[in-house]
Each structure stands twice: as structure tokens, then as C-alpha cells.
């Protein structure tokens, strides 16, 4: 009998196999066992002072290049670390159980793998086992239990996230695939939805909060999400699962009672002794968590092949192909008077065109003509003005990705790393929302439909050289290099505005089909317009970086790094350069805009070991961020937006309890605000002021030795994301004598504005609770957990507070052993208590003080409605999985 510990980090730890190590003089072999002398699969064996490391095989055996006198460090999650000196060709080690999670190896905290205990910034890992339990439908949902992270599922499988209350969301974070930014276009580095859906080829996801800008790029002031792919092992293994979703389409819907399902697969193992493979993906057909015009559907395959040249050198070739369609979930009416969803509506309902009216056409609101270029888009096949069905609200992405990574040991402590990735994909992005901020049940509301046909092509490269130096009491890992990416993006934007009734959706099918509450036709002019965001965009980004990761006396770790970025972007709206098929249009006037941007970021971090299982850490980063909206008419401000972030923390393993406590303080200067300009017909950037964020995170994990398999994990984040000397213009029609105590000032140009300094940033909760309770054995297990957000405001003037939002899930599984294979049956209930509160409440309006005018006119909200995007309603997932 063998001990097979949880494999959620085995493939990640095998990354050490490919990490550069130092020149060695011999081969050391041995076996790593547990308390019962049973072999441990996937234990890490690392040469002290280097990145030279391997992992044990199924028999607990290892083989590593080392010389007499070298120190080897043995570790595995759930066991204490152990050091041993090499005195000959054989070295056997027994590890003792230690439930502390601080021995977990992470690769996103620095540029070389380190124990979480020694990381200089806050970092959390979501591993394979947790992903299998959570059954997330997006990367956003996968990281929902990370302290300090706020997730937003308002876009379904396209959810967004925010780290530590930063006001701009994804513009301050970057997403990486195996350490390389996911896109060469700066505006896309914060998300993943245009590229991939989440699939079983993922080994784990690491969430770094804090000092990541100098390591991972210009868009990482708040942190980074690193998605780490599996690596094939020494045996052929695989998995296949089929998930059936409960159908949330209500009576009379076109998808009512249809079967919603998803299949996932993964295969990995050796092709030869030196070449490993990993292939995974999914097939999806799902009517969605809410009623939609179309389904979520798609297919995806990702694969990587690793050639293990030596113990310390490797080459990876990888690629993916995908064709996904994910719905953009629209809003529903919110009863302001009673603080709940409007009577007759359900959280599964949204504004969309029902099956009974799929062919009905709508046009542009006449009074909105000044908002857009008045040149019609023409269907090249018919010669008619291009029409769009207003019920369409989705993102459809189709494309491929290919890449290659080199990790080469040059000897004598020198290492060379080369990374290349090429992306080519098309995607159709249709977003639909309410233009009417406040209305009543008899209103025909104006709704906006923005459609963009995009094609992206980009090449991303990173060239890095590093040198490891080991002294008597010091270690250095000095690295430097160049990042370069070139990207081209074609975008054709089409805008439509139409009317819709607010009548609730009658769950009974009428004589003419399911049409109650569908879009009405207010007889508006039948014209459509090309958006000013239509453009051909080319972007070149270059950065140089250098850093040193130091260790002194095996106790003090210090990381220092510098990075300088240059960005050049060129826009034009020449139809000949925008590669769109089947559409002819004339932009009316030709426009071109070239922007150049450059700035410095730097960071310093330190970690000091207080004992074998406790440490204090801290870091400071100076970073920057580009404006949130860059297009044909953008003018970059004189001063770049600068982010300064300070973080200090303490982490410790105290017997069965693991603790992590962090304080953070952030200032964001020279901020700009994205405002809709009616004369230009687009979103523009204007100087606005500054923000500050301060707070703390406390997390604890309790895994009692007395009850193996039991886990309690909880976290609380308290933060205040505030505006600081931030100006919001006073709109005409707002009574300046009745402004609820807000601070009204006169600007330099004589206009009146609100100084909202001291008020909280919109949609940023002041308190976040995370909770998870789980119990598992070899045969069965169950878990309960979720999140609670409170203290967020729906508008920048802090006049309308969002309700407390709680979402908790329940899951259970049972495993049937089948020799070395197993069959697992599991069930998961998402949003167990069927919460129906608003995640977003649209009350601010385009001018920022629409909510104030509404309160002035109707303080109690009698008979008034606004738009909200609600929690996803309760859903049940049944999964049958086979692992071999």
C-alpha cells in the first residue's frame, strides 16, 4: 500500500524540475516516506541556495544532481520541512506530519519558487482539489474565497474581480498564463474571458496581492492572477466528467426544460522518458444561470508538451484553440421604495427579447442622434442599414494561441529563459444596458445596445538572464531582461438604442406566445450608427527590468526590482484597415491618434523568519496605471497616474492553526475619470483627483490533527476605499441648496462641482467575510462556504447604500474505488439560500449626481424603479467523474 497525498500541487511542484539550478558534480538518489514509512508521491527535493529541484515519483523516489556537502531540503504539503547534508550517493528521508499550510510552494511571489512562509507579499493558491470541489464557471468564481478579493458575477461566465478596493478593477491587475501576460494589448491584460474559459488543464491559480508591478508588468499595481498549467507526470493519467445543470429558464421560456450540460476532460503523462504531455478542455451547452436570448455554448482544448532536457533545463511547447459563446447578463428592475426586486420579476429574469418577438426590429432614439457618428452601417449583401436584434447580449470568441518556453541551465549559476506566445482571435462583444436611470412601471425605458466586432493579433515575448550566487551566509538570484509585445486590434463598433416596457414577465404562456414584458416598439426612427470607437489599433510595448532576490543567514529574504515601460499606440478609423467582412461603412471624417507613454515602477520586499513556522513580511511598490479609456480622441494627461502601496504582514503556523494577518495602505494620484461626452459620442478621460485605500486582512485555517480531513477556513477584510480631493461636476437641474450635506466647491474655470474627498469609492464593500468548512475522507466528503459583502455604495456621492450580499454554497461527493481508478459522484448547490440582492444598482447616471436629483424630488423613492444586476439564482450541479 502507498500513501497518495492530495495531488493539487504535484504538477506545480514539478515546475521546479524545469527551473534553473546550479552546476552539480554527482547524482544523489533516495526515497521520501511518511510517518508510517509509506512513500510520498510529489514531495519536493531542492538544493539549498539554488533553484535546482525535483519531485518524487509514485514510489517516493527521487534523483537529483548534487555534490558532497550540499544541503538538500525535503518538503511536502501537510508535512514539516527537513534538511539533510549530502554525504554519498544515497539519501533516504522520513517526513513528519505538519498541518501548517505555510510549506506550500508558490511561484508567483518572486521569480523563483519559494515557500509561502518566506513570501514577501500576501499570496493565496487555489489548487486542483479545491477547483474540483468549487466547480467554478469562470476564473472569477474560482478566486471568490481569496481574502481582499471582491468578485462580480454580473457577467455570468465572464465575471470580473477587484483586489483590495482599487477603484478601477482590472486596470490595476494583470492576468498571466504560466507567468506571461495573457495579452499584448494593455487594455486586455486584466481579464481572461476573451481568451479562455476555465478548464481541467489548470493545476492551480495563484492570487498575488500587493507588490507585483515590477515582476508582472504595467497593469499589476493591485496584484496579479497567475494561472498555472499542469505538467505531465511519469504515468499516463486522466479524467473525464459530465456535469448536468438545473435549468433556470422559467415557464414559457424558449429554453425551458432543455438539458444543460458540460463535459470536461484531461489526459497527461509521458510520451518518452524525457517528453511529457498534458491535454485538456471541455464541451459546453447551457441555457445559463438566467434567462437569456441565446445559450452559453462552446468548446476548448489546451495542450502543452515538455521536453525535460536535464534536471535543470527544459523546453515547453503549448497551444490552445477555442470557440466560446458566453452570455452578458443584463439587468432587471429594482424597487427603490421597498428595496427589493420589482414584484412580478424573479432573479432569473432579465431584459431580453423573448422567443415571441425574435424578428422584431428596433431603431435609434431620435434625440440621441448627436451622441454618434451619423453614418449608417450597411449590410454589404443587401445594401440595407445594418440591423441588430436588441435581445442579443453576449461575447463570442474564436481563436488560437501558440507558444514556446525555454528554461536552460548555462552552468556556473547562469540561466537563460525565453518565452514567446502568439494570440489570434476574433470576438463579438455585445453589451446591453438601461439608459433610463430612474423610471416607473408605466415607463417605456430607453436601452442601449453596443456591439463590437473585434479581431486581435499579438505577439508577446520575454527574454531573461539570471545568475545565482551563493556565499557563506548569503544567496543572490539576480535577473534582468526585456519584455516586448506587439499587438493589432481591429474594432467595428455599432450602436443601437430602443425602447422596452417594464411590465413583469408573466410566467404563463399567453395565446400569442411568451411575450409579456418583452421589448415594445415605440415607433422610433429605424437608423443605426457606427461608433467612434471603431478603429484599427496597433500597440507596441517594451520594458526592461532587473531585480535581485536575496537570502541572508537563511532567515532574511529581500527582493528588490526595477522596471521601466514604454508604450506606443496608434489609432485610426480607416475602413480599409479595419478587417470586417460583410459590413460597409463610411466614418464621415477620418481620424488618427498616436499616444506615447513611459514610466518607472519599482518595489522592495522583505521577509524575516521568526522561527520554523512564523515570519513577518512587508513590501513597498511604486507603480502606475494608464487611463481606463484609450481611443481615437484620448489625450494623455500631463502627469501619469501613480500608485504607491505599502504592505506589512505576519504569518505563522501554531500547531493545528495557520494565521496570516496583513495591513495595507495605498494612494493613487493623478487619477482620471471616464465620462461620457455627448458631443464626441464616446467615453473620454478627464482629470479628477486622487484615491486612497487602507485596511487589513486576517485569515485563519484550522486543520485539527485529531480529526483528519476536517478543515475550517475563514477570513475577514476591513478596508476603506475612499476618494481624496476628487471632483464630480454639478449637473444642471440639481438644486445646489439641497445637497444632503455634500461639499460643493467652485472650480478654477468657474463651474460648480462636488468634492467627494472622504467618501467611499463606488461599489467597493468595506467588509468582506470568507468562510469554508469541509470534511473529506478517501470515500466521501462535504463542504459549506461562501462570501458576504457589506458597506458598499451604489453611487459616487454615497447616497444609496447597496444591501448586504451573501452567497453560500453546499457540496458533497462520494467515491467508488475501481482498482487504481475511481468513479466520483458529486452534487453542488450554488447560492444555497437563493439570495436575490443587487450586486450593482444603477443610480448614478452619466453625470454622477442623478441619484441626488432623484432624492431631491422623491426622498422616499415612492413608485420609483432603477436597474440592478442581481445575484445569480440558486442552481444545482450534478457531476459524474471518472479518474484513471
PDB file of N, CA and C in Angstrom, residues 245-327:
ATOM      1  N   UNK A 245     -26.604  20.705 -15.252  1.00  0.00           N
ATOM      2  CA  UNK A 245     -27.058  21.874 -14.506  1.00  0.00           C
ATOM      3  C   UNK A 245     -28.579  21.858 -14.389  1.00  0.00           C
ATOM      4  N   UNK A 246     -29.083  22.329 -13.262  1.00  0.00           N
ATOM      5  CA  UNK A 246     -30.516  22.552 -13.174  1.00  0.00           C
ATOM      6  C   UNK A 246     -30.883  23.704 -14.107  1.00  0.00           C
ATOM      7  N   UNK A 247     -32.036  23.636 -14.730  1.00  0.00           N
ATOM      8  CA  UNK A 247     -32.449  24.626 -15.719  1.00  0.00           C
ATOM      9  C   UNK A 247     -33.165  25.787 -15.024  1.00  0.00           C
ATOM     10  N   UNK A 248     -32.607  26.994 -15.160  1.00  0.00           N
ATOM     11  CA  UNK A 248     -33.194  28.167 -14.518  1.00  0.00           C
ATOM     12  C   UNK A 248     -34.136  28.941 -15.429  1.00  0.00           C
ATOM     13  N   UNK A 249     -34.359  28.454 -16.652  1.00  0.00           N
ATOM     14  CA  UNK A 249     -35.300  29.125 -17.551  1.00  0.00           C
ATOM     15  C   UNK A 249     -36.714  28.841 -17.068  1.00  0.00           C
ATOM     16  N   UNK A 250     -37.470  29.903 -16.807  1.00  0.00           N
ATOM     17  CA  UNK A 250     -38.787  29.745 -16.207  1.00  0.00           C
ATOM     18  C   UNK A 250     -39.844  29.386 -17.247  1.00  0.00           C
ATOM     19  N   UNK A 251     -41.042  29.124 -16.771  1.00  0.00           N
ATOM     20  CA  UNK A 251     -42.102  28.617 -17.627  1.00  0.00           C
ATOM     21  C   UNK A 251     -42.346  29.547 -18.811  1.00  0.00           C
ATOM     22  N   UNK A 252     -42.405  28.957 -19.978  1.00  0.00           N
ATOM     23  CA  UNK A 252     -42.669  29.719 -21.179  1.00  0.00           C
ATOM     24  C   UNK A 252     -41.436  30.198 -21.897  1.00  0.00           C
ATOM     25  N   UNK A 253     -40.267  30.042 -21.302  1.00  0.00           N
ATOM     26  CA  UNK A 253     -39.042  30.474 -21.959  1.00  0.00           C
ATOM     27  C   UNK A 253     -38.677  29.507 -23.077  1.00  0.00           C
ATOM     28  N   UNK A 254     -37.998  30.030 -24.092  1.00  0.00           N
ATOM     29  CA  UNK A 254     -37.675  29.187 -25.243  1.00  0.00           C
ATOM     30  C   UNK A 254     -36.750  28.027 -24.895  1.00  0.00           C
ATOM     31  N   UNK A 255     -35.982  28.133 -23.776  1.00  0.00           N
ATOM     32  CA  UNK A 255     -35.084  27.052 -23.385  1.00  0.00           C
ATOM     33  C   UNK A 255     -35.633  26.246 -22.205  1.00  0.00           C
ATOM     34  N   UNK A 256     -36.885  26.453 -21.882  1.00  0.00           N
ATOM     35  CA  UNK A 256     -37.476  25.748 -20.741  1.00  0.00           C
ATOM     36  C   UNK A 256     -37.347  24.230 -20.923  1.00  0.00           C
ATOM     37  N   UNK A 257     -36.878  23.567 -19.863  1.00  0.00           N
ATOM     38  CA  UNK A 257     -36.783  22.103 -19.799  1.00  0.00           C
ATOM     39  C   UNK A 257     -35.726  21.499 -20.730  1.00  0.00           C
ATOM     40  N   UNK A 258     -34.882  22.328 -21.347  1.00  0.00           N
ATOM     41  CA  UNK A 258     -33.796  21.758 -22.136  1.00  0.00           C
ATOM     42  C   UNK A 258     -32.687  21.269 -21.213  1.00  0.00           C
ATOM     43  N   UNK A 259     -31.923  20.309 -21.690  1.00  0.00           N
ATOM     44  CA  UNK A 259     -30.850  19.728 -20.889  1.00  0.00           C
ATOM     45  C   UNK A 259     -29.614  20.621 -20.988  1.00  0.00           C
ATOM     46  N   UNK A 260     -29.122  21.058 -19.840  1.00  0.00           N
ATOM     47  CA  UNK A 260     -27.935  21.896 -19.767  1.00  0.00           C
ATOM     48  C   UNK A 260     -26.786  21.055 -19.229  1.00  0.00           C
ATOM     49  N   UNK A 261     -25.666  21.019 -19.943  1.00  0.00           N
ATOM     50  CA  UNK A 261     -24.597  20.105 -19.539  1.00  0.00           C
ATOM     51  C   UNK A 261     -23.238  20.685 -19.887  1.00  0.00           C
ATOM     52  N   UNK A 262     -22.224  20.075 -19.317  1.00  0.00           N
ATOM     53  CA  UNK A 262     -20.828  20.386 -19.614  1.00  0.00           C
ATOM     54  C   UNK A 262     -20.018  19.110 -19.436  1.00  0.00           C
ATOM     55  N   UNK A 263     -19.111  18.844 -20.362  1.00  0.00           N
ATOM     56  CA  UNK A 263     -18.174  17.728 -20.220  1.00  0.00           C
ATOM     57  C   UNK A 263     -16.756  18.282 -20.135  1.00  0.00           C
ATOM     58  N   UNK A 264     -15.952  17.736 -19.241  1.00  0.00           N
ATOM     59  CA  UNK A 264     -14.560  18.137 -19.074  1.00  0.00           C
ATOM     60  C   UNK A 264     -13.661  16.923 -19.211  1.00  0.00           C
ATOM     61  N   UNK A 265     -12.457  17.132 -19.734  1.00  0.00           N
ATOM     62  CA  UNK A 265     -11.523  16.016 -19.862  1.00  0.00           C
ATOM     63  C   UNK A 265     -10.101  16.521 -19.673  1.00  0.00           C
ATOM     64  N   UNK A 266      -9.227  15.621 -19.230  1.00  0.00           N
ATOM     65  CA  UNK A 266      -7.808  15.911 -19.109  1.00  0.00           C
ATOM     66  C   UNK A 266      -7.031  14.604 -19.214  1.00  0.00           C
ATOM     67  N   UNK A 267      -5.953  14.623 -19.996  1.00  0.00           N
ATOM     68  CA  UNK A 267      -5.065  13.478 -20.129  1.00  0.00           C
ATOM     69  C   UNK A 267      -3.629  13.989 -20.021  1.00  0.00           C
ATOM     70  N   UNK A 268      -2.796  13.285 -19.268  1.00  0.00           N
ATOM     71  CA  UNK A 268      -1.395  13.693 -19.168  1.00  0.00           C
ATOM     72  C   UNK A 268      -0.525  12.490 -18.817  1.00  0.00           C
ATOM     73  N   UNK A 269       0.757  12.627 -19.123  1.00  0.00           N
ATOM     74  CA  UNK A 269       1.685  11.541 -18.844  1.00  0.00           C
ATOM     75  C   UNK A 269       2.930  11.655 -19.706  1.00  0.00           C
ATOM     76  N   UNK A 270       3.714  10.582 -19.791  1.00  0.00           N
ATOM     77  CA  UNK A 270       4.957  10.606 -20.579  1.00  0.00           C
ATOM     78  C   UNK A 270       4.734  10.095 -21.995  1.00  0.00           C
ATOM     79  N   UNK A 271       5.379  10.765 -22.961  1.00  0.00           N
ATOM     80  CA  UNK A 271       5.475  10.216 -24.305  1.00  0.00           C
ATOM     81  C   UNK A 271       6.744   9.395 -24.431  1.00  0.00           C
ATOM     82  N   UNK A 272       7.801   9.899 -23.824  1.00  0.00           N
ATOM     83  CA  UNK A 272       9.059   9.166 -23.675  1.00  0.00           C
ATOM     84  C   UNK A 272       9.557   9.451 -22.262  1.00  0.00           C
ATOM     85  N   UNK A 273      10.732   8.972 -21.944  1.00  0.00           N
ATOM     86  CA  UNK A 273      11.288   9.226 -20.618  1.00  0.00           C
ATOM     87  C   UNK A 273      11.500  10.715 -20.381  1.00  0.00           C
ATOM     88  N   UNK A 274      11.748  11.476 -21.464  1.00  0.00           N
ATOM     89  CA  UNK A 274      12.071  12.890 -21.329  1.00  0.00           C
ATOM     90  C   UNK A 274      10.955  13.829 -21.770  1.00  0.00           C
ATOM     91  N   UNK A 275       9.940  13.319 -22.461  1.00  0.00           N
ATOM     92  CA  UNK A 275       8.894  14.182 -23.009  1.00  0.00           C
ATOM     93  C   UNK A 275       7.564  13.881 -22.323  1.00  0.00           C
ATOM     94  N   UNK A 276       6.918  14.909 -21.794  1.00  0.00           N
ATOM     95  CA  UNK A 276       5.642  14.781 -21.081  1.00  0.00           C
ATOM     96  C   UNK A 276       4.559  15.569 -21.827  1.00  0.00           C
ATOM     97  N   UNK A 277       3.310  15.142 -21.665  1.00  0.00           N
ATOM     98  CA  UNK A 277       2.211  15.829 -22.337  1.00  0.00           C
ATOM     99  C   UNK A 277       1.087  16.111 -21.344  1.00  0.00           C
ATOM    100  N   UNK A 278       0.310  17.142 -21.641  1.00  0.00           N
ATOM    101  CA  UNK A 278      -0.895  17.460 -20.880  1.00  0.00           C
ATOM    102  C   UNK A 278      -1.910  18.068 -21.847  1.00  0.00           C
ATOM    103  N   UNK A 279      -3.088  17.466 -21.933  1.00  0.00           N
ATOM    104  CA  UNK A 279      -4.141  17.915 -22.850  1.00  0.00           C
ATOM    105  C   UNK A 279      -5.451  17.961 -22.068  1.00  0.00           C
ATOM    106  N   UNK A 280      -6.201  19.045 -22.209  1.00  0.00           N
ATOM    107  CA  UNK A 280      -7.481  19.148 -21.517  1.00  0.00           C
ATOM    108  C   UNK A 280      -8.394  20.152 -22.182  1.00  0.00           C
ATOM    109  N   UNK A 281      -9.679  20.072 -21.832  1.00  0.00           N
ATOM    110  CA  UNK A 281     -10.644  21.008 -22.390  1.00  0.00           C
ATOM    111  C   UNK A 281     -12.041  20.675 -21.965  1.00  0.00           C
ATOM    112  N   UNK A 282     -13.009  21.207 -22.703  1.00  0.00           N
ATOM    113  CA  UNK A 282     -14.413  20.977 -22.340  1.00  0.00           C
ATOM    114  C   UNK A 282     -15.311  21.178 -23.552  1.00  0.00           C
ATOM    115  N   UNK A 283     -16.555  20.725 -23.391  1.00  0.00           N
ATOM    116  CA  UNK A 283     -17.647  20.973 -24.333  1.00  0.00           C
ATOM    117  C   UNK A 283     -18.826  21.452 -23.504  1.00  0.00           C
ATOM    118  N   UNK A 284     -19.470  22.554 -23.924  1.00  0.00           N
ATOM    119  CA  UNK A 284     -20.482  23.219 -23.098  1.00  0.00           C
ATOM    120  C   UNK A 284     -21.733  23.517 -23.910  1.00  0.00           C
ATOM    121  N   UNK A 285     -22.879  23.253 -23.306  1.00  0.00           N
ATOM    122  CA  UNK A 285     -24.181  23.621 -23.874  1.00  0.00           C
ATOM    123  C   UNK A 285     -25.108  23.917 -22.695  1.00  0.00           C
ATOM    124  N   UNK A 286     -25.359  25.208 -22.437  1.00  0.00           N
ATOM    125  CA  UNK A 286     -26.060  25.592 -21.213  1.00  0.00           C
ATOM    126  C   UNK A 286     -26.896  26.834 -21.466  1.00  0.00           C
ATOM    127  N   UNK A 287     -28.176  26.776 -21.100  1.00  0.00           N
ATOM    128  CA  UNK A 287     -29.047  27.943 -21.264  1.00  0.00           C
ATOM    129  C   UNK A 287     -28.743  29.032 -20.253  1.00  0.00           C
ATOM    130  N   UNK A 288     -27.856  28.762 -19.289  1.00  0.00           N
ATOM    131  CA  UNK A 288     -27.344  29.826 -18.442  1.00  0.00           C
ATOM    132  C   UNK A 288     -27.995  29.917 -17.079  1.00  0.00           C
ATOM    133  N   UNK A 289     -27.354  30.721 -16.219  1.00  0.00           N
ATOM    134  CA  UNK A 289     -27.866  30.883 -14.858  1.00  0.00           C
ATOM    135  C   UNK A 289     -29.114  31.754 -14.838  1.00  0.00           C
ATOM    136  N   UNK A 290     -29.335  32.533 -15.908  1.00  0.00           N
ATOM    137  CA  UNK A 290     -30.521  33.378 -16.011  1.00  0.00           C
ATOM    138  C   UNK A 290     -31.120  33.248 -17.403  1.00  0.00           C
ATOM    139  N   UNK A 291     -32.336  33.729 -17.561  1.00  0.00           N
ATOM    140  CA  UNK A 291     -32.991  33.669 -18.858  1.00  0.00           C
ATOM    141  C   UNK A 291     -32.275  34.587 -19.844  1.00  0.00           C
ATOM    142  N   UNK A 292     -31.881  34.026 -20.960  1.00  0.00           N
ATOM    143  CA  UNK A 292     -31.146  34.783 -21.956  1.00  0.00           C
ATOM    144  C   UNK A 292     -31.706  34.522 -23.352  1.00  0.00           C
ATOM    145  N   UNK A 293     -31.303  35.378 -24.270  1.00  0.00           N
ATOM    146  CA  UNK A 293     -31.729  35.250 -25.662  1.00  0.00           C
ATOM    147  C   UNK A 293     -31.105  34.017 -26.309  1.00  0.00           C
ATOM    148  N   UNK A 294     -29.825  33.759 -26.002  1.00  0.00           N
ATOM    149  CA  UNK A 294     -29.137  32.596 -26.549  1.00  0.00           C
ATOM    150  C   UNK A 294     -28.494  31.809 -25.413  1.00  0.00           C
ATOM    151  N   UNK A 295     -27.829  30.721 -25.758  1.00  0.00           N
ATOM    152  CA  UNK A 295     -27.206  29.856 -24.756  1.00  0.00           C
ATOM    153  C   UNK A 295     -25.722  30.181 -24.596  1.00  0.00           C
ATOM    154  N   UNK A 296     -25.182  29.773 -23.453  1.00  0.00           N
ATOM    155  CA  UNK A 296     -23.740  29.624 -23.327  1.00  0.00           C
ATOM    156  C   UNK A 296     -23.379  28.303 -24.004  1.00  0.00           C
ATOM    157  N   UNK A 297     -22.471  28.379 -24.930  1.00  0.00           N
ATOM    158  CA  UNK A 297     -22.043  27.143 -25.594  1.00  0.00           C
ATOM    159  C   UNK A 297     -20.620  27.318 -26.098  1.00  0.00           C
ATOM    160  N   UNK A 298     -19.924  26.201 -26.216  1.00  0.00           N
ATOM    161  CA  UNK A 298     -18.568  26.320 -26.719  1.00  0.00           C
ATOM    162  C   UNK A 298     -17.764  25.056 -26.516  1.00  0.00           C
ATOM    163  N   UNK A 299     -16.550  25.100 -27.038  1.00  0.00           N
ATOM    164  CA  UNK A 299     -15.598  24.002 -26.902  1.00  0.00           C
ATOM    165  C   UNK A 299     -14.197  24.600 -26.822  1.00  0.00           C
ATOM    166  N   UNK A 300     -13.322  23.914 -26.107  1.00  0.00           N
ATOM    167  CA  UNK A 300     -11.972  24.419 -25.903  1.00  0.00           C
ATOM    168  C   UNK A 300     -11.014  23.264 -25.673  1.00  0.00           C
ATOM    169  N   UNK A 301      -9.812  23.374 -26.231  1.00  0.00           N
ATOM    170  CA  UNK A 301      -8.741  22.401 -25.983  1.00  0.00           C
ATOM    171  C   UNK A 301      -7.455  23.180 -25.747  1.00  0.00           C
ATOM    172  N   UNK A 302      -6.750  22.843 -24.676  1.00  0.00           N
ATOM    173  CA  UNK A 302      -5.415  23.392 -24.415  1.00  0.00           C
ATOM    174  C   UNK A 302      -4.454  22.228 -24.207  1.00  0.00           C
ATOM    175  N   UNK A 303      -3.224  22.388 -24.696  1.00  0.00           N
ATOM    176  CA  UNK A 303      -2.237  21.314 -24.573  1.00  0.00           C
ATOM    177  C   UNK A 303      -0.854  21.905 -24.384  1.00  0.00           C
ATOM    178  N   UNK A 304       0.000  21.194 -23.660  1.00  0.00           N
ATOM    179  CA  UNK A 304       1.409  21.555 -23.548  1.00  0.00           C
ATOM    180  C   UNK A 304       2.257  20.283 -23.532  1.00  0.00           C
ATOM    181  N   UNK A 305       3.437  20.396 -24.144  1.00  0.00           N
ATOM    182  CA  UNK A 305       4.392  19.300 -24.228  1.00  0.00           C
ATOM    183  C   UNK A 305       5.719  19.798 -23.667  1.00  0.00           C
ATOM    184  N   UNK A 306       6.282  19.034 -22.715  1.00  0.00           N
ATOM    185  CA  UNK A 306       7.501  19.439 -22.034  1.00  0.00           C
ATOM    186  C   UNK A 306       8.615  18.437 -22.324  1.00  0.00           C
ATOM    187  N   UNK A 307       9.718  18.964 -22.812  1.00  0.00           N
ATOM    188  CA  UNK A 307      10.921  18.156 -23.041  1.00  0.00           C
ATOM    189  C   UNK A 307      11.880  18.436 -21.890  1.00  0.00           C
ATOM    190  N   UNK A 308      12.093  17.439 -21.027  1.00  0.00           N
ATOM    191  CA  UNK A 308      12.966  17.573 -19.866  1.00  0.00           C
ATOM    192  C   UNK A 308      14.385  17.230 -20.310  1.00  0.00           C
ATOM    193  N   UNK A 309      15.091  18.240 -20.781  1.00  0.00           N
ATOM    194  CA  UNK A 309      16.418  18.015 -21.350  1.00  0.00           C
ATOM    195  C   UNK A 309      17.366  17.460 -20.295  1.00  0.00           C
ATOM    196  N   UNK A 310      17.424  18.141 -19.139  1.00  0.00           N
ATOM    197  CA  UNK A 310      18.193  17.682 -17.983  1.00  0.00           C
ATOM    198  C   UNK A 310      17.357  17.950 -16.744  1.00  0.00           C
ATOM    199  N   UNK A 311      17.963  17.716 -15.584  1.00  0.00           N
ATOM    200  CA  UNK A 311      17.260  18.004 -14.343  1.00  0.00           C
ATOM    201  C   UNK A 311      16.930  19.490 -14.207  1.00  0.00           C
ATOM    202  N   UNK A 312      17.688  20.363 -14.870  1.00  0.00           N
ATOM    203  CA  UNK A 312      17.533  21.803 -14.688  1.00  0.00           C
ATOM    204  C   UNK A 312      17.249  22.555 -15.975  1.00  0.00           C
ATOM    205  N   UNK A 313      17.023  21.876 -17.083  1.00  0.00           N
ATOM    206  CA  UNK A 313      16.736  22.524 -18.361  1.00  0.00           C
ATOM    207  C   UNK A 313      15.537  21.860 -19.020  1.00  0.00           C
ATOM    208  N   UNK A 314      14.714  22.669 -19.676  1.00  0.00           N
ATOM    209  CA  UNK A 314      13.523  22.116 -20.315  1.00  0.00           C
ATOM    210  C   UNK A 314      13.031  23.064 -21.388  1.00  0.00           C
ATOM    211  N   UNK A 315      12.211  22.527 -22.277  1.00  0.00           N
ATOM    212  CA  UNK A 315      11.530  23.310 -23.306  1.00  0.00           C
ATOM    213  C   UNK A 315      10.056  22.912 -23.279  1.00  0.00           C
ATOM    214  N   UNK A 316       9.183  23.916 -23.267  1.00  0.00           N
ATOM    215  CA  UNK A 316       7.742  23.659 -23.321  1.00  0.00           C
ATOM    216  C   UNK A 316       7.174  24.262 -24.596  1.00  0.00           C
ATOM    217  N   UNK A 317       6.376  23.478 -25.314  1.00  0.00           N
ATOM    218  CA  UNK A 317       5.612  23.944 -26.461  1.00  0.00           C
ATOM    219  C   UNK A 317       4.138  23.782 -26.107  1.00  0.00           C
ATOM    220  N   UNK A 318       3.345  24.807 -26.359  1.00  0.00           N
ATOM    221  CA  UNK A 318       1.944  24.736 -25.941  1.00  0.00           C
ATOM    222  C   UNK A 318       1.048  25.474 -26.923  1.00  0.00           C
ATOM    223  N   UNK A 319      -0.231  25.222 -26.813  1.00  0.00           N
ATOM    224  CA  UNK A 319      -1.189  25.884 -27.679  1.00  0.00           C
ATOM    225  C   UNK A 319      -2.605  25.628 -27.231  1.00  0.00           C
ATOM    226  N   UNK A 320      -3.532  26.347 -27.819  1.00  0.00           N
ATOM    227  CA  UNK A 320      -4.948  26.176 -27.491  1.00  0.00           C
ATOM    228  C   UNK A 320      -5.784  26.577 -28.692  1.00  0.00           C
ATOM    229  N   UNK A 321      -6.973  26.062 -28.741  1.00  0.00           N
ATOM    230  CA  UNK A 321      -7.979  26.501 -29.690  1.00  0.00           C
ATOM    231  C   UNK A 321      -9.312  26.534 -28.971  1.00  0.00           C
ATOM    232  N   UNK A 322     -10.108  27.550 -29.274  1.00  0.00           N
ATOM    233  CA  UNK A 322     -11.358  27.719 -28.527  1.00  0.00           C
ATOM    234  C   UNK A 322     -12.402  28.378 -29.410  1.00  0.00           C
ATOM    235  N   UNK A 323     -13.644  28.071 -29.116  1.00  0.00           N
ATOM    236  CA  UNK A 323     -14.802  28.689 -29.781  1.00  0.00           C
ATOM    237  C   UNK A 323     -15.904  28.756 -28.729  1.00  0.00           C
ATOM    238  N   UNK A 324     -15.981  29.883 -28.044  1.00  0.00           N
ATOM    239  CA  UNK A 324     -16.876  30.023 -26.898  1.00  0.00           C
ATOM    240  C   UNK A 324     -17.878  31.145 -27.112  1.00  0.00           C
ATOM    241  N   UNK A 325     -19.072  30.924 -26.630  1.00  0.00           N
ATOM    242  CA  UNK A 325     -20.101  31.961 -26.605  1.00  0.00           C
ATOM    243  C   UNK A 325     -20.659  32.047 -25.190  1.00  0.00           C
ATOM    244  N   UNK A 326     -20.398  33.145 -24.513  1.00  0.00           N
ATOM    245  CA  UNK A 326     -20.872  33.353 -23.147  1.00  0.00           C
ATOM    246  C   UNK A 326     -21.808  34.560 -23.128  1.00  0.00           C
ATOM    247  N   UNK A 327     -22.915  34.413 -22.433  1.00  0.00           N
ATOM    248  CA  UNK A 327     -23.891  35.498 -22.376  1.00  0.00           C
ATOM    249  C   UNK A 327     -23.442  36.617 -21.440  1.00  0.00           C
TER     250      UNK A 327
END
